[in-house]
Each structure stands twice: as structure tokens, then as C-alpha cells.
Short mmCIF file of C-alpha atoms in Angstrom, two decimals:
data_model
loop_
_atom_site.label_atom_id
_atom_site.label_comp_id
_atom_site.label_asym_id
_atom_site.label_seq_id
_atom_site.Cartn_x
_atom_site.Cartn_y
_atom_site.Cartn_z
CA UNK A 1 0.00 0.00 0.00
CA UNK A 2 1.13 3.54 -0.67
CA UNK A 3 0.62 5.99 2.22
CA UNK A 4 -1.07 9.29 1.45
CA UNK A 5 0.87 11.57 3.79
CA UNK A 6 2.11 15.13 3.59
CA UNK A 7 3.61 17.84 5.76
CA UNK A 8 4.07 17.03 9.43
CA UNK A 9 2.13 13.75 9.07
CA UNK A 10 4.76 12.42 6.67
CA UNK A 11 7.48 12.77 9.31
CA UNK A 12 5.97 9.76 11.09
CA UNK A 13 8.09 7.68 8.72
CA UNK A 14 11.33 8.94 10.31
CA UNK A 15 10.97 7.10 13.65
CA UNK A 16 9.55 4.02 11.91
CA UNK A 17 12.64 3.81 9.71
CA UNK A 18 14.94 4.43 12.68
CA UNK A 19 13.37 1.74 14.86
CA UNK A 20 13.27 -0.76 12.01
CA UNK A 21 16.95 -0.17 11.27
CA UNK A 22 17.84 -0.47 14.95
CA UNK A 23 15.94 -3.73 15.27
CA UNK A 24 18.11 -5.27 12.58
CA UNK A 25 21.41 -4.43 14.25
CA UNK A 26 23.30 -7.18 16.11
CA UNK A 27 23.86 -4.70 18.96
CA UNK A 28 20.30 -3.32 18.90
CA UNK A 29 19.21 -1.22 21.88
CA UNK A 30 15.55 -2.06 21.23
CA UNK A 31 13.45 -4.45 19.19
CA UNK A 32 10.47 -3.21 17.19
CA UNK A 33 9.27 -5.95 14.83
CA UNK A 34 6.19 -3.85 14.07
CA UNK A 35 8.39 -1.16 12.50
CA UNK A 36 10.06 -3.77 10.30
CA UNK A 37 6.68 -5.15 9.22
CA UNK A 38 5.34 -1.67 8.47
CA UNK A 39 8.21 -0.81 6.16
CA UNK A 40 7.85 -4.14 4.40
CA UNK A 41 4.16 -3.51 3.76
CA UNK A 42 4.33 0.16 2.78
CA UNK A 43 4.96 0.73 -0.92
CA UNK A 44 7.40 3.59 -0.46
CA UNK A 45 8.99 4.88 -3.63
CA UNK A 46 12.79 5.05 -3.35
CA UNK A 47 13.89 8.52 -2.33
CA UNK A 48 16.52 10.46 -0.42
CA UNK A 49 14.29 10.09 2.66
CA UNK A 50 15.09 6.38 2.88
CA UNK A 51 18.54 6.96 4.37
CA UNK A 52 18.70 8.56 7.81
CA UNK A 53 21.73 10.31 9.23
CA UNK A 54 23.71 8.63 12.02
CA UNK A 55 22.61 11.32 14.48
CA UNK A 56 18.93 10.83 13.66
CA UNK A 57 19.22 7.05 13.91
CA UNK A 58 20.83 6.89 17.35
CA UNK A 59 19.02 10.01 18.56
CA UNK A 60 15.61 8.55 17.73
CA UNK A 61 16.46 5.28 19.47
CA UNK A 62 17.70 7.01 22.64
CA UNK A 63 14.65 9.26 22.64
CA UNK A 64 12.41 6.20 22.28
CA UNK A 65 14.13 4.52 25.23
CA UNK A 66 13.77 7.65 27.36
CA UNK A 67 10.03 7.75 26.70
CA UNK A 68 9.78 3.99 27.29
CA UNK A 69 11.41 4.36 30.71
CA UNK A 70 9.08 7.12 31.84
CA UNK A 71 5.96 5.39 30.54
CA UNK A 72 6.94 2.05 32.10
CA UNK A 73 7.63 3.74 35.45
CA UNK A 74 4.18 5.34 35.33
CA UNK A 75 2.46 2.05 34.48
CA UNK A 76 4.30 0.28 37.30
CA UNK A 77 3.19 2.97 39.74
CA UNK A 78 -0.39 3.15 38.42
CA UNK A 79 -1.39 -0.22 36.90
CA UNK A 80 -4.99 1.00 36.59
CA UNK A 81 -3.99 4.37 35.14
CA UNK A 82 -4.41 5.91 31.70
CA UNK A 83 -1.81 6.58 28.99
CA UNK A 84 -2.47 8.87 26.02
CA UNK A 85 -0.14 9.05 23.01
CA UNK A 86 -0.81 12.27 21.07
CA UNK A 87 0.38 12.37 17.46
CA UNK A 88 1.06 8.64 17.66
CA UNK A 89 1.82 8.11 13.98
CA UNK A 90 2.77 4.46 13.49
CA UNK A 91 4.22 4.06 16.97
CA UNK A 92 3.79 0.48 18.24
CA UNK A 93 4.63 1.40 21.83
CA UNK A 94 1.41 -0.05 23.28
CA UNK A 95 2.28 -3.38 21.67
CA UNK A 96 5.96 -3.23 22.65
CA UNK A 97 5.34 -2.35 26.31
CA UNK A 98 2.31 -4.66 26.69
CA UNK A 99 0.40 -2.93 29.49
CA UNK A 100 -1.81 -5.48 31.23
CA UNK A 101 -4.42 -3.24 32.80
CA UNK A 102 -3.55 0.34 31.88
CA UNK A 103 -6.08 1.98 29.56
CA UNK A 104 -4.21 3.27 26.50
CA UNK A 105 -5.35 5.77 23.87
CA UNK A 106 -3.51 6.58 20.62
CA UNK A 107 -4.52 9.78 18.81
CA UNK A 108 -3.58 11.23 15.45
CA UNK A 109 -5.02 13.21 12.57
CA UNK A 110 -7.17 11.44 9.97
CA UNK A 111 -4.51 10.87 7.30
CA UNK A 112 -2.19 9.23 9.82
CA UNK A 113 -4.89 7.27 11.65
CA UNK A 114 -6.37 5.91 8.43
CA UNK A 115 -2.97 4.40 7.67
CA UNK A 116 -2.46 3.21 11.22
CA UNK A 117 -5.73 1.29 11.32
CA UNK A 118 -4.56 -0.86 8.43
CA UNK A 119 -1.89 -2.34 10.71
CA UNK A 120 -3.22 -2.15 14.26
CA UNK A 121 -6.46 -3.25 15.93
CA UNK A 122 -8.16 -1.99 19.06
CA UNK A 123 -8.36 -4.11 22.21
CA UNK A 124 -10.45 -3.81 25.38
CA UNK A 125 -7.84 -1.54 26.99
CA UNK A 126 -6.52 0.03 23.76
CA UNK A 127 -8.36 2.59 21.64
CA UNK A 128 -7.38 4.59 18.55
CA UNK A 129 -8.84 8.09 18.29
CA UNK A 130 -8.93 10.31 15.21
CA UNK A 131 -8.39 14.04 15.50
CA UNK A 132 -5.95 16.82 16.25
CA UNK A 133 -4.43 16.99 19.70
CA UNK A 134 -5.54 20.64 19.74
CA UNK A 135 -9.21 19.68 19.40
CA UNK A 136 -11.36 19.05 22.47
CA UNK A 137 -13.19 15.98 21.14
CA UNK A 138 -10.60 13.41 22.22
CA UNK A 139 -10.61 14.74 25.78
CA UNK A 140 -14.23 13.72 26.18
CA UNK A 141 -13.28 10.08 25.51
CA UNK A 142 -10.46 9.89 28.04
CA UNK A 143 -11.01 9.37 31.81
CA UNK A 144 -10.03 12.42 33.86
CA UNK A 145 -10.16 11.83 37.62
CA UNK A 146 -7.46 9.20 37.60
CA UNK A 147 -3.66 9.10 37.25
CA UNK A 148 -2.88 9.78 33.60
CA UNK A 149 0.27 10.13 31.54
CA UNK A 150 -0.03 12.16 28.34
CA UNK A 151 2.92 12.11 25.98
CA UNK A 152 3.78 13.39 22.53
CA UNK A 153 7.01 12.39 20.83
CA UNK A 154 8.51 14.19 17.85
CA UNK A 155 5.59 16.63 17.79
CA UNK A 156 6.12 19.84 19.77
CA UNK A 157 8.71 21.37 17.45
CA UNK A 158 6.23 21.58 14.55
CA UNK A 159 3.87 24.00 16.31
CA UNK A 160 4.36 27.63 17.43
CA UNK A 161 4.46 28.67 21.07
CA UNK A 162 1.30 30.74 20.55
CA UNK A 163 -0.55 27.48 19.89
CA UNK A 164 1.26 25.23 22.35
CA UNK A 165 1.16 27.48 25.40
CA UNK A 166 -2.62 27.84 25.92
CA UNK A 167 -3.17 24.24 24.85
CA UNK A 168 -0.70 22.82 27.39
CA UNK A 169 -2.17 24.91 30.19
CA UNK A 170 -5.70 23.81 29.29
CA UNK A 171 -4.49 20.21 29.33
CA UNK A 172 -3.35 20.50 32.93
CA UNK A 173 -6.50 22.35 33.94
CA UNK A 174 -8.67 19.57 32.55
CA UNK A 175 -6.52 16.57 33.51
CA UNK A 176 -5.61 17.56 37.04
CA UNK A 177 -3.70 14.34 37.83
CA UNK A 178 -1.68 14.35 34.63
CA UNK A 179 1.98 13.76 34.02
CA UNK A 180 2.99 15.18 30.63
CA UNK A 181 6.09 13.98 28.77
CA UNK A 182 7.37 15.41 25.48
CA UNK A 183 10.58 16.18 23.65
CA UNK A 184 11.89 19.55 22.56
CA UNK A 185 14.60 21.07 20.42
CA UNK A 186 16.82 23.97 21.42
CA UNK A 187 15.88 27.35 20.04
CA UNK A 188 18.97 27.36 17.82
CA UNK A 189 18.07 24.02 16.22
CA UNK A 190 14.39 24.93 15.91
CA UNK A 191 15.35 28.07 14.02
CA UNK A 192 17.36 26.08 11.47
CA UNK A 193 15.23 23.32 9.98
CA UNK A 194 17.40 23.33 6.88
CA UNK A 195 20.39 22.26 8.97
CA UNK A 196 18.63 19.10 10.11
CA UNK A 197 19.92 16.37 7.76
CA UNK A 198 16.60 14.50 7.60
CA UNK A 199 13.69 16.80 8.47
CA UNK A 200 14.85 19.27 5.81
CA UNK A 201 13.69 16.71 3.23
CA UNK A 202 10.05 17.18 4.34
CA UNK A 203 7.62 20.06 4.07
CA UNK A 204 7.52 20.36 7.85
CA UNK A 205 9.51 23.30 9.22
CA UNK A 206 10.30 23.55 12.92
CA UNK A 207 8.34 26.29 14.68
CA UNK A 208 9.28 26.11 18.35
CA UNK A 209 12.27 25.46 20.55
CA UNK A 210 13.09 25.63 24.25
CA UNK A 211 16.49 25.99 25.88
CA UNK A 212 15.46 24.95 29.39
CA UNK A 213 12.30 23.47 30.84
CA UNK A 214 12.31 26.03 33.66
CA UNK A 215 11.32 28.58 31.02
CA UNK A 216 7.91 26.90 31.02
CA UNK A 217 7.29 28.29 34.50
CA UNK A 218 6.91 31.64 32.78
CA UNK A 219 3.81 30.11 31.21
CA UNK A 220 2.53 29.12 34.65
CA UNK A 221 4.45 29.03 37.96
CA UNK A 222 2.40 25.99 38.95
CA UNK A 223 4.17 23.94 36.29
CA UNK A 224 6.62 21.57 37.98
CA UNK A 225 9.62 20.25 36.04
CA UNK A 226 10.11 16.60 37.01
CA UNK A 227 12.87 16.04 34.44
CA UNK A 228 14.66 17.83 31.62
CA UNK A 229 17.03 15.28 30.11
CA UNK A 230 19.29 15.57 27.10
CA UNK A 231 20.08 12.49 25.06
CA UNK A 232 22.70 14.18 22.87
CA UNK A 233 25.97 12.25 22.87
CA UNK A 234 24.71 9.60 25.29
CA UNK A 235 26.10 6.04 25.04
CA UNK A 236 26.77 4.17 22.91
CA UNK A 237 29.13 7.00 22.03
CA UNK A 238 30.58 5.35 18.92
CA UNK A 239 27.17 5.51 17.22
CA UNK A 240 27.20 9.32 17.14
CA UNK A 241 28.92 11.42 14.42
CA UNK A 242 32.43 12.56 15.31
CA UNK A 243 31.34 16.19 15.63
CA UNK A 244 28.87 15.35 18.40
CA UNK A 245 31.35 13.06 20.15
CA UNK A 246 33.85 15.90 20.31
CA UNK A 247 31.40 18.64 21.27
CA UNK A 248 28.90 16.76 23.42
CA UNK A 249 30.02 18.53 26.60
CA UNK A 250 29.05 21.95 25.29
CA UNK A 251 25.81 23.33 26.77
CA UNK A 252 24.62 24.31 23.29
CA UNK A 253 24.92 20.69 22.16
CA UNK A 254 23.29 19.28 25.30
CA UNK A 255 20.33 21.62 24.79
CA UNK A 256 19.69 20.49 21.23
CA UNK A 257 17.41 17.49 21.89
CA UNK A 258 15.79 16.77 25.25
CA UNK A 259 12.91 14.94 26.91
CA UNK A 260 10.82 16.92 29.42
CA UNK A 261 8.52 15.58 32.13
CA UNK A 262 6.01 17.99 33.70
CA UNK A 263 3.38 18.03 36.41
CA UNK A 264 1.03 20.79 37.49
CA UNK A 265 0.54 21.69 41.14
CA UNK A 266 -1.96 24.54 41.57
#
């Protein structure tokens, strides 16, 4: 089948390619057989997008593992809790992490979800929702007065602060027991989409960056930063390009790609 994707939606293929490639390595840091199957089934015309840079490959894998760790910790702490994956794309995380009793919701826009539903099926504790994360409709289908983890991976950088700021605050106001996990780029990287070796191939410019999670307290002082973790230059070091290996200690490099974990305490 040939996917009908464009703009930001098309970037969902980047992490699928990265996880499929990683799964085939003898020293793989994770296994994602669903990613391999997806690429085998998708009739993707050969293009320059097929090959990912070394930094994107290892960076995507380390980012995936960071999210996995935080989500697994939440599910261990709250086995009857709720997990929501916004902008899920073709992420098989529910299937990889196999939550026994957690209620899990995957959400994405119609063009992505139409493709997703050709490969994945709902289960009693797993639902797929169609819509934008900025719409209110999905919120009406998700339990509220319960521990909930909401995450969005590879998403925030494609939307401006003017859109993200009120939306994130409204999320905490509605889901009062929420943990929110997402990744960000530094402002310097977000201002230079054309310097990203892989995203520059897509019609999906970066629109937002953040140099430190504490800056989010300017949005609301009640926002608590649980974690602000860089994965730039993290082991295995030999998998990174030489430039990052040499410069990984610089604050500007550490700021480039990070995973943030927030709570809200009014």
C-alpha cells in the first residue's frame, strides 16, 4: 500500500525507519518488529528520505528509550492508570510495552490514523482516536479523575508557542492528575530546519524550541519540572557522528534534543 501523507504527518516515517533499522542491528538497543513489518508492507517509492543520518538514527532510538522508561515507570506505579499518546503516527509502543491493565489511547489526525488502522487493531484496553491533539473531542473520551500520563514524541517542534502554550495549560487544567512527557529542540536548532539532515527533506519546518524546561514556568508558575534530560551524545558514544562526540560537553549541544517531564501543582 502507498501511504497518502504530507507535511508534518509524513514525518511519522522517520521514527519508523529508525526503529526498524535499529531492530536489525546485532547490537540493537531495542526491538520493534512492528516497525520492520510496516516498512515491508508500505509501498514507499525510493527517495533520499530512505537513508537517515547517524545522528537521527541513534538520537531517535535514545529518545524512544527515554520515553519507554518514563511510561513504564508510570504504568508500574499506576497499573490502573491511563496513557495517552498524542500524534502517535505508526508508533507500536502499546504493543511493545504490553500494558496489562492500563487503559491506553492513541490519537492522530485522519490521514495518519487511516494508515495506522490498516496495521493495528483496538483491544479492550486500547483505543485509537482520530483528530488533532488541539481539538477538544478526544478529551471527552479519556477518563479524567485518575492518574494519567499524556505524551507526545517528535511533535512539539512543529507548532508555534502561541498554539502550544494555551493548549498545554488547558491540558493540565482539565486533567488535574496528569503527568505530561514530550521532547523539545533547542531554540537554535528549531530556528534552522534546513540544517537538520533529515527533516529538511520534508515540508515540515520547525516552529518552536526551548532551551530549558524552567522557562515553562513563565507560562505558569504551577508547572513543575520533574525532568529535563538531554540524550545528545549519550552512550553508545561510537554511534554518534564525530562532531557530536567531540562537542557533546558543550551546553549548546546538550540543549539540542531533550525529553521533558512535567506536572502541574496549583
